[in-house]
Amino acid sequence: MLIDSPSTLPEVLYYSKGGCFLYYLGVLLDYLLSEEAKANFAAAAGFMNLLTTRHPSPTFCVGTAGITLLEGARQIAARQDFYEADEDIFGRFPELYKRYASG
């Protein structure tokens, strides 16, 4: 799903609840931190927008790496060029990260 329709999972997650939300947010984070996510701007932008609109606790540990959402968001924000996410279209990921980190 992340390869064929990269914006689908973030869209579905926007409406998910509880454990389901955290589990699949972890799946998305694991994917985005892998080399497979190169040039997948839709999934990366969807993840950053999920964090800034749903505001899950930055201390939640998700994904197989067991990192916090705050650390995962920091890493993704630092790799905006890797995802080929145009700043003019998706905004600056570092700014989205700061907004999420500040609550």
PDB file of N, CA, C and O in Angstrom, residues 1-35:
ATOM      1  N   MET A   1       0.831  -1.187   0.000  1.00  0.00           N
ATOM      2  CA  MET A   1       0.000   0.000   0.000  1.00  0.00           C
ATOM      3  C   MET A   1       0.879   1.255   0.000  1.00  0.00           C
ATOM      4  O   MET A   1       0.558   2.217  -0.674  1.00  0.00           O
ATOM      5  N   LEU A   2       1.979   1.239   0.752  1.00  0.00           N
ATOM      6  CA  LEU A   2       2.835   2.416   0.810  1.00  0.00           C
ATOM      7  C   LEU A   2       3.551   2.688  -0.502  1.00  0.00           C
ATOM      8  O   LEU A   2       3.911   3.825  -0.790  1.00  0.00           O
ATOM      9  N   ILE A   3       3.745   1.663  -1.301  1.00  0.00           N
ATOM     10  CA  ILE A   3       4.408   1.841  -2.579  1.00  0.00           C
ATOM     11  C   ILE A   3       3.409   2.208  -3.678  1.00  0.00           C
ATOM     12  O   ILE A   3       3.618   3.148  -4.436  1.00  0.00           O
ATOM     13  N   ASP A   4       2.294   1.500  -3.734  1.00  0.00           N
ATOM     14  CA  ASP A   4       1.306   1.723  -4.788  1.00  0.00           C
ATOM     15  C   ASP A   4       0.423   2.943  -4.553  1.00  0.00           C
ATOM     16  O   ASP A   4      -0.009   3.592  -5.495  1.00  0.00           O
ATOM     17  N   SER A   5       0.140   3.236  -3.298  1.00  0.00           N
ATOM     18  CA  SER A   5      -0.726   4.359  -2.962  1.00  0.00           C
ATOM     19  C   SER A   5      -0.231   4.992  -1.658  1.00  0.00           C
ATOM     20  O   SER A   5      -0.839   4.835  -0.603  1.00  0.00           O
ATOM     21  N   PRO A   6       0.895   5.729  -1.731  1.00  0.00           N
ATOM     22  CA  PRO A   6       1.567   6.187  -0.517  1.00  0.00           C
ATOM     23  C   PRO A   6       0.774   7.132   0.374  1.00  0.00           C
ATOM     24  O   PRO A   6       1.047   7.223   1.560  1.00  0.00           O
ATOM     25  N   SER A   7      -0.209   7.779  -0.144  1.00  0.00           N
ATOM     26  CA  SER A   7      -0.970   8.695   0.711  1.00  0.00           C
ATOM     27  C   SER A   7      -2.129   8.003   1.425  1.00  0.00           C
ATOM     28  O   SER A   7      -2.733   8.570   2.329  1.00  0.00           O
ATOM     29  N   THR A   8      -2.422   6.761   1.070  1.00  0.00           N
ATOM     30  CA  THR A   8      -3.559   6.060   1.653  1.00  0.00           C
ATOM     31  C   THR A   8      -3.399   5.791   3.145  1.00  0.00           C
ATOM     32  O   THR A   8      -4.311   6.074   3.928  1.00  0.00           O
ATOM     33  N   LEU A   9      -2.259   5.229   3.568  1.00  0.00           N
ATOM     34  CA  LEU A   9      -2.089   4.893   4.978  1.00  0.00           C
ATOM     35  C   LEU A   9      -2.161   6.125   5.870  1.00  0.00           C
ATOM     36  O   LEU A   9      -2.902   6.111   6.862  1.00  0.00           O
ATOM     37  N   PRO A  10      -1.460   7.222   5.559  1.00  0.00           N
ATOM     38  CA  PRO A  10      -1.621   8.405   6.412  1.00  0.00           C
ATOM     39  C   PRO A  10      -3.064   8.905   6.471  1.00  0.00           C
ATOM     40  O   PRO A  10      -3.532   9.328   7.528  1.00  0.00           O
ATOM     41  N   GLU A  11      -3.786   8.820   5.357  1.00  0.00           N
ATOM     42  CA  GLU A  11      -5.186   9.257   5.347  1.00  0.00           C
ATOM     43  C   GLU A  11      -6.047   8.369   6.246  1.00  0.00           C
ATOM     44  O   GLU A  11      -6.877   8.861   7.005  1.00  0.00           O
ATOM     45  N   VAL A  12      -5.855   7.063   6.155  1.00  0.00           N
ATOM     46  CA  VAL A  12      -6.612   6.127   6.992  1.00  0.00           C
ATOM     47  C   VAL A  12      -6.260   6.335   8.457  1.00  0.00           C
ATOM     48  O   VAL A  12      -7.131   6.309   9.332  1.00  0.00           O
ATOM     49  N   LEU A  13      -4.983   6.550   8.736  1.00  0.00           N
ATOM     50  CA  LEU A  13      -4.543   6.741  10.117  1.00  0.00           C
ATOM     51  C   LEU A  13      -5.152   7.983  10.748  1.00  0.00           C
ATOM     52  O   LEU A  13      -5.354   8.026  11.954  1.00  0.00           O
ATOM     53  N   TYR A  14      -5.441   8.968   9.939  1.00  0.00           N
ATOM     54  CA  TYR A  14      -6.026  10.187  10.473  1.00  0.00           C
ATOM     55  C   TYR A  14      -7.325   9.892  11.234  1.00  0.00           C
ATOM     56  O   TYR A  14      -7.647  10.534  12.223  1.00  0.00           O
ATOM     57  N   TYR A  15      -8.050   8.862  10.800  1.00  0.00           N
ATOM     58  CA  TYR A  15      -9.329   8.520  11.416  1.00  0.00           C
ATOM     59  C   TYR A  15      -9.253   7.310  12.351  1.00  0.00           C
ATOM     60  O   TYR A  15     -10.261   6.932  12.953  1.00  0.00           O
ATOM     61  N   SER A  16      -8.080   6.696  12.465  1.00  0.00           N
ATOM     62  CA  SER A  16      -7.911   5.526  13.339  1.00  0.00           C
ATOM     63  C   SER A  16      -7.854   5.948  14.801  1.00  0.00           C
ATOM     64  O   SER A  16      -7.570   7.101  15.113  1.00  0.00           O
ATOM     65  N   LYS A  17      -8.078   4.960  15.685  1.00  0.00           N
ATOM     66  CA  LYS A  17      -8.098   5.262  17.118  1.00  0.00           C
ATOM     67  C   LYS A  17      -7.187   4.324  17.892  1.00  0.00           C
ATOM     68  O   LYS A  17      -6.884   3.221  17.449  1.00  0.00           O
ATOM     69  N   GLY A  18      -6.777   4.763  19.058  1.00  0.00           N
ATOM     70  CA  GLY A  18      -6.083   3.946  20.039  1.00  0.00           C
ATOM     71  C   GLY A  18      -4.916   3.139  19.530  1.00  0.00           C
ATOM     72  O   GLY A  18      -4.042   3.626  18.826  1.00  0.00           O
ATOM     73  N   GLY A  19      -4.922   1.858  19.919  1.00  0.00           N
ATOM     74  CA  GLY A  19      -3.830   0.958  19.589  1.00  0.00           C
ATOM     75  C   GLY A  19      -3.634   0.773  18.094  1.00  0.00           C
ATOM     76  O   GLY A  19      -2.510   0.615  17.619  1.00  0.00           O
ATOM     77  N   CYS A  20      -4.715   0.792  17.345  1.00  0.00           N
ATOM     78  CA  CYS A  20      -4.626   0.666  15.891  1.00  0.00           C
ATOM     79  C   CYS A  20      -3.837   1.848  15.315  1.00  0.00           C
ATOM     80  O   CYS A  20      -2.961   1.673  14.476  1.00  0.00           O
ATOM     81  N   PHE A  21      -4.144   3.035  15.776  1.00  0.00           N
ATOM     82  CA  PHE A  21      -3.438   4.236  15.322  1.00  0.00           C
ATOM     83  C   PHE A  21      -1.949   4.120  15.616  1.00  0.00           C
ATOM     84  O   PHE A  21      -1.113   4.327  14.735  1.00  0.00           O
ATOM     85  N   LEU A  22      -1.601   3.769  16.844  1.00  0.00           N
ATOM     86  CA  LEU A  22      -0.185   3.692  17.212  1.00  0.00           C
ATOM     87  C   LEU A  22       0.543   2.575  16.479  1.00  0.00           C
ATOM     88  O   LEU A  22       1.690   2.745  16.051  1.00  0.00           O
ATOM     89  N   TYR A  23      -0.113   1.432  16.312  1.00  0.00           N
ATOM     90  CA  TYR A  23       0.534   0.319  15.634  1.00  0.00           C
ATOM     91  C   TYR A  23       0.884   0.698  14.190  1.00  0.00           C
ATOM     92  O   TYR A  23       2.021   0.544  13.743  1.00  0.00           O
ATOM     93  N   TYR A  24      -0.088   1.212  13.454  1.00  0.00           N
ATOM     94  CA  TYR A  24       0.157   1.526  12.051  1.00  0.00           C
ATOM     95  C   TYR A  24       0.979   2.795  11.866  1.00  0.00           C
ATOM     96  O   TYR A  24       1.662   2.959  10.862  1.00  0.00           O
ATOM     97  N   LEU A  25       0.964   3.678  12.844  1.00  0.00           N
ATOM     98  CA  LEU A  25       1.875   4.816  12.813  1.00  0.00           C
ATOM     99  C   LEU A  25       3.317   4.305  12.918  1.00  0.00           C
ATOM    100  O   LEU A  25       4.212   4.811  12.244  1.00  0.00           O
ATOM    101  N   GLY A  26       3.510   3.267  13.735  1.00  0.00           N
ATOM    102  CA  GLY A  26       4.822   2.630  13.837  1.00  0.00           C
ATOM    103  C   GLY A  26       5.241   1.962  12.539  1.00  0.00           C
ATOM    104  O   GLY A  26       6.406   2.021  12.139  1.00  0.00           O
ATOM    105  N   VAL A  27       4.287   1.319  11.855  1.00  0.00           N
ATOM    106  CA  VAL A  27       4.573   0.709  10.556  1.00  0.00           C
ATOM    107  C   VAL A  27       5.017   1.793   9.568  1.00  0.00           C
ATOM    108  O   VAL A  27       6.002   1.627   8.836  1.00  0.00           O
ATOM    109  N   LEU A  28       4.300   2.896   9.560  1.00  0.00           N
ATOM    110  CA  LEU A  28       4.643   3.998   8.674  1.00  0.00           C
ATOM    111  C   LEU A  28       6.017   4.571   9.018  1.00  0.00           C
ATOM    112  O   LEU A  28       6.834   4.822   8.130  1.00  0.00           O
ATOM    113  N   LEU A  29       6.287   4.746  10.294  1.00  0.00           N
ATOM    114  CA  LEU A  29       7.590   5.262  10.715  1.00  0.00           C
ATOM    115  C   LEU A  29       8.719   4.317  10.296  1.00  0.00           C
ATOM    116  O   LEU A  29       9.737   4.756   9.752  1.00  0.00           O
ATOM    117  N   ASP A  30       8.549   3.029  10.536  1.00  0.00           N
ATOM    118  CA  ASP A  30       9.569   2.056  10.120  1.00  0.00           C
ATOM    119  C   ASP A  30       9.842   2.165   8.624  1.00  0.00           C
ATOM    120  O   ASP A  30      10.993   2.147   8.184  1.00  0.00           O
ATOM    121  N   TYR A  31       8.785   2.264   7.855  1.00  0.00           N
ATOM    122  CA  TYR A  31       8.929   2.374   6.403  1.00  0.00           C
ATOM    123  C   TYR A  31       9.698   3.640   6.034  1.00  0.00           C
ATOM    124  O   TYR A  31      10.627   3.606   5.232  1.00  0.00           O
ATOM    125  N   LEU A  32       9.308   4.767   6.619  1.00  0.00           N
ATOM    126  CA  LEU A  32       9.938   6.034   6.263  1.00  0.00           C
ATOM    127  C   LEU A  32      11.408   6.093   6.652  1.00  0.00           C
ATOM    128  O   LEU A  32      12.194   6.805   6.019  1.00  0.00           O
ATOM    129  N   LEU A  33      11.798   5.361   7.662  1.00  0.00           N
ATOM    130  CA  LEU A  33      13.197   5.346   8.075  1.00  0.00           C
ATOM    131  C   LEU A  33      14.027   4.338   7.281  1.00  0.00           C
ATOM    132  O   LEU A  33      15.237   4.258   7.459  1.00  0.00           O
ATOM    133  N   SER A  34      13.381   3.589   6.399  1.00  0.00           N
ATOM    134  CA  SER A  34      14.098   2.605   5.578  1.00  0.00           C
ATOM    135  C   SER A  34      14.479   3.230   4.236  1.00  0.00           C
ATOM    136  O   SER A  34      13.950   4.270   3.844  1.00  0.00           O
ATOM    137  N   GLU A  35      15.383   2.570   3.552  1.00  0.00           N
ATOM    138  CA  GLU A  35      15.800   3.026   2.227  1.00  0.00           C
ATOM    139  C   GLU A  35      14.684   2.866   1.194  1.00  0.00           C
ATOM    140  O   GLU A  35      14.705   3.517   0.156  1.00  0.00           O
TER     141      GLU A  35
END
